[in-house]
Rosetta silent file (secondary structure, phi, psi, omega in degrees, C-alpha in Angstrom):
SEQUENCE: LSRASLALNIEEKFIKEQLLPLASEQSVIMREIEGVRSVYHPSYFYAEAIVAGTLISLAGSNNGEKEKALIKEIEAYEKTKKITLAPNQREAVISAINNGITIITGGPGTGKTTTLDCILHLFRKRGLAISLAAPTGRAAKRMATATGEDAKTIHRLLEYTRLDEGGFVFKRNKDNPLKADVLVVDEASMIDIFLMQALLEGLQKGTRLIFVGDADQLASVGAGNVLGDMIASEAFTTVRLDIIFRQAQESTIITNAHKINNGINPVVNVKGGDFFLDRRANENDICLTVVELVKNRLPNKYGVDPFVDIQVLT
SCORE:     score description
SCORE:     0.000 S_00000001
   1 L     0.000  -47.391  179.236   74.394   86.358  127.644 S_00000001
   2 H   -65.445  -34.073  176.814   72.523   83.467  125.997 S_00000001
   3 H   -69.781  -50.413  175.895   75.963   82.563  124.157 S_00000001
   4 H   -57.476  -37.402  174.585   77.940   82.677  127.314 S_00000001
   5 H   -63.529  -39.137  176.479   75.337   80.571  129.155 S_00000001
   6 H   -64.652  -41.285 -176.674   75.643   78.107  126.452 S_00000001
   7 H   -68.803  -47.856 -176.622   79.512   78.077  126.291 S_00000001
   8 H   -87.611  -18.854 -169.783   79.854   77.809  130.122 S_00000001
   9 L    53.937   53.177  171.339   76.732   75.834  130.947 S_00000001
  10 L  -124.156  145.980  179.481   75.687   78.332  133.538 S_00000001
  11 L   -68.783  137.666 -174.493   72.454   79.865  134.008 S_00000001
  12 H   -53.568  -37.001 -176.057   72.145   83.350  132.579 S_00000001
  13 H   -56.047  -36.676 -178.357   71.118   85.071  135.714 S_00000001
  14 H   -69.577  -38.459  179.680   74.491   84.125  137.404 S_00000001
  15 H   -65.783  -42.300 -176.791   76.541   85.522  134.457 S_00000001
  16 H   -60.815  -42.412 -173.687   74.417   88.678  134.610 S_00000001
  17 H   -69.066  -23.576  176.612   75.025   89.032  138.317 S_00000001
  18 H   -94.382  -22.208 -179.175   78.950   88.932  137.672 S_00000001
  19 H   -65.976  -52.545 -170.385   78.818   90.990  134.391 S_00000001
  20 H   -65.556  -30.493  179.521   77.478   94.262  135.814 S_00000001
  21 H   -77.829  -40.065  178.447   80.067   94.561  138.613 S_00000001
  22 H   -62.932  -37.092  167.054   82.831   93.811  136.079 S_00000001
  23 H   -65.751  -30.833 -177.286   81.450   96.590  133.807 S_00000001
  24 H   -74.962  -25.601  177.352   81.248   99.054  136.675 S_00000001
  25 L  -100.641    7.949  176.781   84.876   98.680  137.371 S_00000001
  26 L    71.000   24.523  176.638   85.874   98.644  133.672 S_00000001
  27 L   -83.626  -20.026  161.759   87.196   95.126  133.657 S_00000001
  28 L  -127.202  161.255 -176.508   84.838   94.591  130.678 S_00000001
  29 E  -126.193  117.779 -172.994   83.391   97.193  128.549 S_00000001
  30 E  -101.467  137.626  177.992   79.832   96.877  127.315 S_00000001
  31 E  -140.572  154.012  165.802   78.577   98.808  124.210 S_00000001
  32 E  -118.191  120.507  169.080   75.510   98.933  121.961 S_00000001
  33 E  -124.295  122.235  176.763   76.278   99.850  118.392 S_00000001
  34 L    47.561   50.527  172.197   73.571  100.050  115.833 S_00000001
  35 L    79.012    6.650  179.517   71.344   97.752  118.067 S_00000001
  36 E  -107.458  133.158 -169.008   73.982   95.121  118.658 S_00000001
  37 E   -99.396  131.763 -178.980   75.020   94.670  122.300 S_00000001
  38 E  -135.941  148.175  173.426   78.705   93.702  122.623 S_00000001
  39 E  -122.974  123.304 -172.900   80.949   92.879  125.660 S_00000001
  40 E  -115.141  145.677  155.493   84.737   93.599  125.113 S_00000001
  41 L   -72.425  141.790 -176.395   87.795   92.978  127.023 S_00000001
  42 H   -50.664  -48.731 -170.852   89.193   96.526  127.516 S_00000001
  43 H   -64.662  -27.344  173.218   92.413   95.975  125.523 S_00000001
  44 H   -73.009  -42.077  178.621   90.456   94.844  122.541 S_00000001
  45 H   -67.283  -38.915  176.752   88.026   97.634  122.749 S_00000001
  46 H   -75.962  -29.009  172.265   90.607  100.345  122.857 S_00000001
  47 H   -57.707  -46.903  177.675   92.557   98.762  120.238 S_00000001
  48 H   -63.318  -40.065 -172.102   89.614   98.711  117.859 S_00000001
  49 H   -66.871  -52.454 -175.091   88.739  102.221  118.787 S_00000001
  50 H   -53.894  -52.997 -172.298   92.419  103.483  118.235 S_00000001
  51 H   -56.914  -54.803  176.161   92.638  101.568  114.838 S_00000001
  52 H   -44.259  -58.298 -179.995   89.174  102.940  113.803 S_00000001
  53 H   -64.883  -39.009 -173.836   89.935  106.515  114.618 S_00000001
  54 H   -68.342  -47.106 -179.937   93.476  106.473  113.165 S_00000001
  55 H   -60.495  -48.096 -172.614   92.298  104.853  109.781 S_00000001
  56 H   -58.541  -44.042 -177.297   89.468  107.469  109.478 S_00000001
  57 H   -72.717  -26.952  172.864   92.098  110.346  110.050 S_00000001
  58 H   -72.305  -45.410 -166.319   94.473  108.762  107.408 S_00000001
  59 H   -75.952  -11.834  173.668   91.914  108.182  104.866 S_00000001
  60 L   -54.729  -39.309 -159.760   90.813  111.845  105.028 S_00000001
  61 L   -77.408  136.200  179.533   93.741  113.100  102.971 S_00000001
  62 E  -135.193  117.306 -175.335   93.165  113.393   99.233 S_00000001
  63 L   -69.429  -26.101  170.382   95.853  114.308   96.806 S_00000001
  64 L    74.287    3.059 -179.505   93.462  115.492   94.008 S_00000001
  65 L   -55.524  141.149 -179.010   95.680  114.714   90.991 S_00000001
  66 L   -76.988  132.763 -170.705   93.765  114.948   87.817 S_00000001
  67 H   -55.047  -43.495  178.725   92.574  111.609   86.451 S_00000001
  68 H   -49.474  -50.412 -171.737   93.592  112.502   82.696 S_00000001
  69 H   -68.163  -37.255  178.953   97.216  113.143   83.583 S_00000001
  70 H   -59.755  -41.362 -173.527   97.265  109.898   85.670 S_00000001
  71 H   -65.814  -42.994  178.468   95.821  107.899   82.890 S_00000001
  72 H   -62.230  -38.654  178.950   98.587  109.215   80.462 S_00000001
  73 H   -67.982  -36.288  174.484  101.298  108.120   83.136 S_00000001
  74 H   -61.552  -48.848 -177.574   99.643  104.673   83.325 S_00000001
  75 H   -53.908  -45.897 -179.802   99.699  104.416   79.573 S_00000001
  76 H   -60.469  -35.232  177.940  103.467  105.280   79.400 S_00000001
  77 H   -68.918  -39.598 -178.264  104.002  102.523   82.006 S_00000001
  78 H   -62.671  -48.817  170.853  101.967   99.990   79.948 S_00000001
  79 H   -46.790  -50.998 -176.587  104.109  100.891   76.906 S_00000001
  80 H   -60.255  -48.122 -178.790  107.309  100.370   78.762 S_00000001
  81 H   -77.101  -16.744 -174.976  106.070   96.957   80.146 S_00000001
  82 L    60.880   42.687  174.346  104.340   95.925   77.069 S_00000001
  83 L  -129.476  174.896  159.930  101.110   95.119   79.029 S_00000001
  84 L  -131.578  123.622 -172.934   97.647   96.496   79.356 S_00000001
  85 L   -73.651  143.814  173.736   96.166   96.924   82.754 S_00000001
  86 L   -67.347  166.525 -178.374   92.405   96.043   83.178 S_00000001
  87 H   -61.916  -42.789 -176.593   89.933   98.915   83.992 S_00000001
  88 H   -78.277  -26.711  160.626   89.893   97.926   87.704 S_00000001
  89 H   -48.177  -58.952  172.891   93.697   97.813   87.757 S_00000001
  90 H   -44.042  -57.965 -178.623   93.691  101.378   86.466 S_00000001
  91 H   -48.632  -58.556 -179.911   91.068  102.355   89.109 S_00000001
  92 H   -48.187  -52.098 -175.030   93.307  100.891   91.921 S_00000001
  93 H   -61.768  -44.990  176.482   96.458  102.843   90.701 S_00000001
  94 H   -52.843  -49.951 -179.388   94.444  106.061   90.500 S_00000001
  95 H   -56.508  -47.275 -179.420   92.846  105.467   93.861 S_00000001
  96 H   -61.482  -44.314  170.228   96.247  104.851   95.388 S_00000001
  97 H   -61.885  -33.658 -175.705   97.725  107.998   94.184 S_00000001
  98 H  -104.490  -16.942 -175.464   94.953  110.139   95.236 S_00000001
  99 E   -98.649  155.868  168.201   93.539  108.625   98.373 S_00000001
 100 L   -63.406  -47.061  170.572   94.925  108.448  101.935 S_00000001
 101 E  -127.453  125.461  179.220   93.982  104.812  102.211 S_00000001
 102 E  -116.563  131.437 -179.856   93.396  102.272   99.413 S_00000001
 103 E  -114.051  115.624  179.688   92.487   98.689   99.764 S_00000001
 104 E  -106.049  111.523 -178.155   93.341   96.379   96.754 S_00000001
 105 E  -124.764  161.779  176.430   91.746   92.965   97.085 S_00000001
 106 E   162.065  161.893 -179.899   91.126   89.964   94.718 S_00000001
 107 L   -75.803 -178.913 -179.436   91.741   86.359   94.482 S_00000001
 108 L   -65.986  145.440  176.518   94.966   84.686   93.085 S_00000001
 109 L    86.136   -6.910 -176.858   95.847   85.488   89.568 S_00000001
 110 L   -83.039    7.288  171.123   93.909   88.731   89.370 S_00000001
 111 L    81.362   41.327  172.809   97.069   90.970   88.936 S_00000001
 112 H   -70.721  -39.039 -170.865   97.444   92.464   92.397 S_00000001
 113 H   -67.891  -39.543 -176.340  101.313   92.285   91.991 S_00000001
 114 H   -73.413  -43.857  173.334  101.302   93.980   88.472 S_00000001
 115 H   -54.114  -48.465 -177.938   98.898   96.710   89.869 S_00000001
 116 H   -62.350  -36.240 -177.395  101.332   97.294   92.825 S_00000001
 117 H   -57.618  -55.382 -175.673  104.297   97.483   90.383 S_00000001
 118 H   -60.062  -40.139 -177.455  102.609  100.368   88.551 S_00000001
 119 H   -55.774  -48.573 -179.078  101.542  102.073   91.695 S_00000001
 120 H   -55.345  -47.693  176.059  105.252  101.962   92.920 S_00000001
 121 H   -53.712  -43.265 -179.048  106.454  103.241   89.628 S_00000001
 122 H   -73.119  -44.749  172.854  104.300  106.256   89.886 S_00000001
 123 H   -58.920  -39.979  173.178  105.241  107.042   93.527 S_00000001
 124 H   -54.623  -46.717  174.466  108.882  106.764   92.605 S_00000001
 125 H   -53.329  -32.121  173.905  108.367  109.320   89.972 S_00000001
 126 H   -82.567   -4.759  175.059  107.008  111.711   92.537 S_00000001
 127 L    76.947   30.521 -170.444  110.045  111.245   94.727 S_00000001
 128 L   -92.548  141.937  176.717  108.105  109.870   97.605 S_00000001
 129 L   -78.996  121.294 -179.252  109.744  107.718  100.513 S_00000001
 130 E  -107.022  139.780  159.319  108.120  104.136  100.202 S_00000001
 131 E  -120.603  141.833  177.733  108.076  101.441  102.671 S_00000001
 132 E  -117.692  139.965  179.086  106.935   97.816  101.931 S_00000001
 133 E  -153.525  150.424  175.254  105.793   95.489  104.704 S_00000001
 134 E  -136.060  160.807 -175.673  104.027   92.060  105.188 S_00000001
 135 L   -76.821  -21.533 -177.640  102.844   90.264  108.347 S_00000001
 136 L  -126.909  156.287 -178.492  105.253   87.219  107.658 S_00000001
 137 H   -65.536  -41.308  171.512  108.766   86.745  106.668 S_00000001
 138 H   -55.499  -48.112 -179.931  107.768   84.554  103.626 S_00000001
 139 H   -63.244  -46.980 -176.335  105.288   87.282  102.413 S_00000001
 140 H   -60.414  -45.284 -176.939  107.835   89.987  102.802 S_00000001
 141 H   -64.830  -35.468 -175.480  110.513   88.075  100.841 S_00000001
 142 H   -72.102  -37.334  175.208  107.970   87.194   97.989 S_00000001
 143 H   -59.179  -45.674  179.711  107.024   91.110   97.926 S_00000001
 144 H   -61.980  -43.337 -176.185  110.714   92.064   97.625 S_00000001
 145 H   -64.012  -40.255 -176.867  111.253   89.545   94.765 S_00000001
 146 H   -71.733  -33.158 -172.004  108.109   90.909   92.857 S_00000001
 147 H  -105.298  -12.137 -177.966  108.746   94.650   93.332 S_00000001
 148 L    71.470   12.212  176.946  112.508   94.735   93.348 S_00000001
 149 L  -112.337  153.802  172.629  112.241   96.816   96.614 S_00000001
 150 L   -73.871  131.175  171.343  113.313   96.012  100.226 S_00000001
 151 E  -123.880  145.256 -178.087  110.391   94.695  102.141 S_00000001
 152 E  -124.932  168.051  169.546  110.237   93.819  105.833 S_00000001
 153 E   -71.034  159.011  176.773  107.970   91.982  108.236 S_00000001
 154 H   -62.988  -37.236  175.248  105.803   94.617  110.029 S_00000001
 155 H   -56.920  -47.815 -171.948  107.701   93.682  113.312 S_00000001
 156 H   -70.375  -44.630  177.187  111.033   94.520  111.779 S_00000001
 157 H   -54.304  -39.636 -179.807  109.672   97.700  110.159 S_00000001
 158 L   -85.028   -2.292  178.266  108.497   98.837  113.480 S_00000001
 159 L    63.234   58.648  177.824  111.710   97.752  115.127 S_00000001
 160 E   -72.773  121.698 -163.139  110.305   95.215  117.697 S_00000001
 161 E  -133.743  142.587  175.488  113.035   95.021  120.312 S_00000001
 162 E   -76.023  122.365  171.817  113.543   92.853  123.383 S_00000001
 163 L   -78.757  140.413  176.753  113.816   95.071  126.647 S_00000001
 164 L   -55.540  -35.379 -173.877  116.650   94.478  129.204 S_00000001
 165 L   -88.962    5.261  174.048  114.098   94.337  132.058 S_00000001
 166 L   109.970  159.680 -178.782  112.061   91.662  130.055 S_00000001
 167 L    81.959  170.062 -178.561  109.278   91.961  127.529 S_00000001
 168 E  -127.661  163.688  174.817  109.253   93.496  123.972 S_00000001
 169 E  -153.556  154.529  175.882  108.359   96.860  122.573 S_00000001
 170 E   -92.949  113.915  177.148  107.967   98.544  119.064 S_00000001
 171 L   -55.668  -38.580 -179.294  110.673  101.238  118.821 S_00000001
 172 L   -86.261  121.278 -179.070  108.703  102.941  116.107 S_00000001
 173 E  -147.260 -167.166  178.541  105.592  104.492  117.907 S_00000001
 174 L   -68.702  -18.855  168.860  103.788  107.879  118.014 S_00000001
 175 L   -87.003  -12.431 -174.994  106.835  109.358  119.510 S_00000001
 176 E  -150.943   68.846 -179.861  109.274  108.000  117.022 S_00000001
 177 L   -76.458  164.794  177.306  107.232  107.357  113.784 S_00000001
 178 E   -66.346  126.890  169.953  108.388  105.879  110.458 S_00000001
 179 L   -82.004   86.918  177.522  109.650  108.379  107.962 S_00000001
 180 L  -136.727  133.351  174.498  107.556  107.221  105.119 S_00000001
 181 L   -78.984  -39.244 -179.159  105.289  109.067  102.677 S_00000001
 182 E  -130.357  136.782  169.600  103.696  105.729  101.531 S_00000001
 183 E  -117.539  115.087  176.351  103.188  102.333  103.229 S_00000001
 184 E  -103.592  128.625 -176.456  102.282   99.355  101.263 S_00000001
 185 E  -117.020  107.828  177.391  101.190   96.301  103.354 S_00000001
 186 L   -87.840  167.690 -176.014  100.787   92.969  101.379 S_00000001
 187 L    37.113   56.508 -168.525   98.945   89.930  102.716 S_00000001
 188 H   -76.074  -14.170 -177.703   96.889   92.394  104.820 S_00000001
 189 H   -69.889  -15.805 -166.932   94.321   89.639  105.839 S_00000001
 190 H   -98.477   14.764  178.300   96.823   88.197  108.266 S_00000001
 191 L   -91.405  120.967  171.196   97.077   91.356  110.380 S_00000001
 192 L   -87.701  178.564 -164.206   95.378   91.142  113.736 S_00000001
 193 H   -63.217  -39.972 -178.294   93.893   93.951  115.734 S_00000001
 194 H   -74.169  -39.625  179.769   97.037   94.647  118.068 S_00000001
 195 H   -69.731  -32.111  164.424   99.512   94.490  115.240 S_00000001
 196 H   -48.085  -54.577  176.850   97.266   97.018  113.374 S_00000001
 197 H   -49.050  -57.727 -169.964   97.278   99.184  116.325 S_00000001
 198 H   -60.876  -45.786  174.747  101.080   99.082  116.570 S_00000001
 199 H   -52.320  -43.975 -172.097  101.406   99.746  112.747 S_00000001
 200 H   -87.786  -15.848  165.772   99.187  102.790  112.678 S_00000001
 201 H   -85.432   -4.317  165.155  100.762  104.181  115.705 S_00000001
 202 L   -91.245    2.947  175.981  104.088  103.963  114.244 S_00000001
 203 E   -93.711  146.484  168.456  103.161  106.112  111.176 S_00000001
 204 L   -73.030  161.480  177.955  103.549  109.870  110.876 S_00000001
 205 L   -61.235  136.858  163.223  100.381  112.012  110.037 S_00000001
 206 L    94.363  -11.142  168.780   99.673  112.114  106.359 S_00000001
 207 L   -45.299  121.629  171.018  101.266  108.695  105.499 S_00000001
 208 E   -78.327  133.736 -176.631   99.406  107.072  102.596 S_00000001
 209 E  -114.023  135.286 -179.348   98.385  103.596  103.222 S_00000001
 210 E  -131.375  118.418 -179.364   97.902  100.846  100.586 S_00000001
 211 E  -103.604  122.314  176.952   96.463   97.471  101.808 S_00000001
 212 E  -117.848  132.861  176.167   96.954   94.575   99.324 S_00000001
 213 E   171.298  173.478 -178.506   95.309   91.261  100.221 S_00000001
 214 L  -126.222  112.146  178.198   92.425   88.741   99.741 S_00000001
 215 L   -56.519  -18.439 -178.467   89.904   88.691  102.589 S_00000001
 216 L   -90.851   -3.274 -178.864   89.114   85.105  101.640 S_00000001
 217 L   -90.355 -152.776 -175.179   92.726   83.986  102.181 S_00000001
 218 L   -55.070  126.986  174.771   94.610   83.366  105.459 S_00000001
 219 L   -79.743  162.970  170.338   93.110   85.052  108.570 S_00000001
 220 L   -62.846  151.562  174.950   95.109   86.476  111.316 S_00000001
 221 L   -69.782  -48.407  173.938   96.415   84.157  113.998 S_00000001
 222 L   -70.806 -178.815 -168.894   95.569   86.783  116.663 S_00000001
 223 L   -82.712  146.370  175.778   92.083   88.177  117.272 S_00000001
 224 L   112.725  126.766 -179.768   90.349   90.593  114.819 S_00000001
 225 L  -100.252   65.168 -161.961   89.104   90.209  111.174 S_00000001
 226 H   -61.828  -55.003 -174.140   90.877   93.576  110.440 S_00000001
 227 H   -68.872  -41.143 -174.678   90.948   93.626  106.593 S_00000001
 228 H   -68.640  -29.372  175.053   87.583   91.970  106.180 S_00000001
 229 H   -74.799  -28.418  179.531   86.035   94.533  108.581 S_00000001
 230 H   -73.751  -36.602  173.232   87.636   97.321  106.836 S_00000001
 231 H   -69.366  -48.357  177.958   86.237   96.241  103.511 S_00000001
 232 H   -62.727  -21.396  177.924   82.853   95.570  105.015 S_00000001
 233 H   -74.720  -31.036  179.489   82.696   99.002  106.528 S_00000001
 234 L    63.016   27.479 -177.006   82.793  100.706  103.145 S_00000001
 235 L   -93.445   -9.639 -170.461   84.606  103.674  104.921 S_00000001
 236 L  -129.055  143.127  177.930   87.741  103.206  102.714 S_00000001
 237 E   -62.752  117.836 -178.147   88.266  103.099   98.843 S_00000001
 238 E  -122.590  132.810  174.316   88.310   99.406   98.022 S_00000001
 239 E  -121.062  119.713 -175.933   89.097   98.117   94.535 S_00000001
 240 E   -93.593  108.779  171.070   88.228   94.394   93.942 S_00000001
 241 E   -82.420  125.012 -172.482   90.299   92.832   91.070 S_00000001
 242 L  -124.041    1.933  179.504   88.085   90.029   89.660 S_00000001
 243 L   -91.853  112.005  176.151   89.660   89.248   86.120 S_00000001
 244 L   -79.508  125.750 -168.946   91.809   86.183   86.104 S_00000001
 245 L   -85.118  155.919 -166.065   94.486   86.865   83.670 S_00000001
 246 H   -53.656  -49.409  179.135   95.210   84.370   80.795 S_00000001
 247 H   -54.128  -40.061  178.277   98.595   83.227   82.255 S_00000001
 248 H   -74.289  -24.990 -176.454   96.816   82.476   85.626 S_00000001
 249 H   -68.211  -27.165 -179.644   93.991   80.717   83.959 S_00000001
 250 L   -64.523  -16.038 -176.181   96.531   78.056   82.952 S_00000001
 251 L   -98.340  118.945  178.618   96.997   77.072   86.552 S_00000001
 252 H   -74.334  -25.946  169.448   94.234   74.729   87.841 S_00000001
 253 H   -62.248  -40.544  179.104   95.235   75.796   91.459 S_00000001
 254 H   -72.146  -47.526 -178.313   94.258   79.348   90.706 S_00000001
 255 H   -65.101  -26.456 -175.813   90.998   78.479   88.839 S_00000001
 256 H   -82.853  -22.034  173.700   90.106   75.968   91.478 S_00000001
 257 H   -61.355  -49.921  178.986   90.615   78.690   94.243 S_00000001
 258 H   -65.981  -38.684 -172.654   87.943   80.752   92.508 S_00000001
 259 H   -70.022  -31.988  175.166   85.756   78.004   91.881 S_00000001
 260 H   -58.980  -43.580 -175.856   85.825   77.012   95.802 S_00000001
 261 H   -66.248  -29.732 -172.528   85.088   80.550   96.657 S_00000001
 262 L   -92.631    8.872  177.717   82.146   80.617   94.316 S_00000001
 263 L    69.129   25.241  177.189   80.869   77.216   95.867 S_00000001
 264 L  -100.636  138.322 -177.738   81.811   75.228   92.683 S_00000001
 265 L   -71.870  139.560 -175.314   83.446   71.864   93.044 S_00000001
 266 L   -68.198  157.106  177.589   87.139   72.021   92.005 S_00000001
 267 L  -101.651  125.265 -170.099   88.421   70.273   88.853 S_00000001
 268 L  -122.767  150.434  167.500   91.122   67.773   89.872 S_00000001
 269 L    68.350   34.887  173.730   93.677   65.466   88.262 S_00000001
 270 L   -83.290  138.632 -177.624   93.612   67.045   84.822 S_00000001
 271 L   -56.560  126.909  174.350   96.383   66.059   82.529 S_00000001
 272 L    88.877   -5.217 -176.158   98.906   68.826   82.337 S_00000001
 273 L   -80.619 -170.067  176.044   97.264   70.559   85.253 S_00000001
 274 L  -135.764   15.066 -176.141   98.918   71.435   88.707 S_00000001
 275 L  -126.698  113.924 -175.135   96.063   70.510   91.071 S_00000001
 276 L  -134.253  136.798  175.315   95.888   66.785   91.958 S_00000001
 277 L  -112.405  115.656  171.497   93.979   64.798   94.565 S_00000001
 278 L   -95.771  116.230  177.590   95.197   61.436   95.886 S_00000001
 279 L   -91.483  126.999  177.367   92.616   59.500   97.834 S_00000001
 280 L  -138.564  151.829 -161.280   93.932   57.064  100.383 S_00000001
 281 L   -88.485  -33.734 -177.015   91.908   55.004  102.881 S_00000001
 282 L  -142.813  160.117 -169.213   94.211   55.006  105.967 S_00000001
 283 H   -56.690  -44.256 -177.152   96.911   56.838  107.776 S_00000001
 284 H   -71.213  -37.762  172.964   99.691   54.317  106.635 S_00000001
 285 H   -71.861  -23.909  176.041   98.790   54.534  103.025 S_00000001
 286 H   -71.636  -41.249  178.021   98.743   58.320  103.211 S_00000001
 287 H   -59.846  -46.512 -175.470  102.283   58.276  104.725 S_00000001
 288 H   -68.549  -37.954  179.463  103.606   55.881  102.157 S_00000001
 289 H   -64.383  -42.208 -179.642  102.022   58.015   99.367 S_00000001
 290 H   -66.857  -48.625  177.854  103.562   61.301  100.719 S_00000001
 291 H   -54.013  -54.753 -175.885  106.970   59.643  100.914 S_00000001
 292 H   -54.918  -43.273  177.135  106.715   58.230   97.290 S_00000001
 293 H   -60.849  -43.694 -174.648  105.578   61.794   96.081 S_00000001
 294 H   -77.802  -39.996 -176.764  108.308   63.652   97.762 S_00000001
 295 H   -73.995  -36.108 -170.083  110.991   61.074   97.059 S_00000001
 296 H  -131.837  -52.361 -168.709  110.295   60.025   93.445 S_00000001
 297 H   -71.751  -53.034  177.468  107.270   61.204   91.666 S_00000001
 298 H   -54.656  -53.817  175.457  107.532   65.023   92.116 S_00000001
 299 H   -45.775  -54.317 -170.349  111.291   65.185   91.547 S_00000001
 300 H   -69.678  -38.655 -175.997  111.168   62.904   88.423 S_00000001
 301 H   -70.488  -46.212 -163.417  108.041   64.786   86.989 S_00000001
 302 H  -109.093  -13.460 -177.166  109.054   68.410   87.799 S_00000001
 303 L    62.047   36.687  174.875  112.785   68.241   88.319 S_00000001
 304 L   -95.421  156.073  169.301  112.453   69.717   91.763 S_00000001
 305 L   -88.215  116.607 -179.601  114.621   69.409   94.873 S_00000001
 306 H   -44.812  -42.964 -168.606  112.848   67.554   97.667 S_00000001
 307 H   -81.482  -22.482 -174.951  114.590   69.384  100.412 S_00000001
 308 H  -107.107  -42.749 -159.524  114.198   72.963   98.959 S_00000001
 309 H   -97.038  -15.507 -174.831  111.155   72.962   96.666 S_00000001
 310 L  -111.350  133.837  178.775  108.621   70.818   98.330 S_00000001
 311 L  -127.199  145.954 -178.110  106.573   71.515  101.484 S_00000001
 312 L  -129.044  120.110 -175.343  104.289   69.115  103.223 S_00000001
 313 L   -94.597  135.598 -176.570  101.426   70.499  105.384 S_00000001
 314 L  -150.422    0.000    0.000  100.028   68.103  107.877 S_00000001
């Protein structure tokens, strides 16, 4: 009430007079959970309830494979790839094989893609049907390149279709679920509450879910801090990858991302680095500098194509 009063510049008593009739006719839903009183729009309330219930149901299944046998399989994979997984990467692999839901999170350069590659290798050995998805086309494309498997946007995976009478619908739903034993979702921080509801309603019972993402990266455009809330709930096995690998340490972009997350000033303009800050005092100078960077400096220095390899965010 106090927050609504402040936002709307209306006395609390007038808001209260309207709120109770709205609640009585279910136009809003009021709940008190662990001492926190909340007012929901019904569509968000039911989406959260469906998502929470379905996640708990999916998380309940446990495959129960013996850890010693799994470690031997991981060691064989490491030998083939000539790499050594970090202890928490191994933990993530074992969890993904054994649990109904696993969340793998961590900043850039912490080995999420390598971990996922090992997980997929073990699932393939077991002959399981695997689907890969991400919230955006760019993320799906990157996922496909990294894993060598077909990856789709969540909308394409769920067959998002325009209806003749207008509007859109997901053809994959509880009456027509996806035939997948395992679903891996990358860049999971970008999933909003309604997309998560649609995704979960499109899965058959017993599908294993692996969410890969960084709760500190891009949030969803729509409402709902889904990945962050799932991690905070501690209801699901979450493995946090926190070792920055040597190759990634050579990138000042990656090391600065971790510095910023830890409240440390980034290191900029290091010779041989890849993180540069150009300060300009006014809009005209900024524009001229961007044009000069795109047209001459970056192509000359890195041999890139300005029309394909450079992106300007403004």
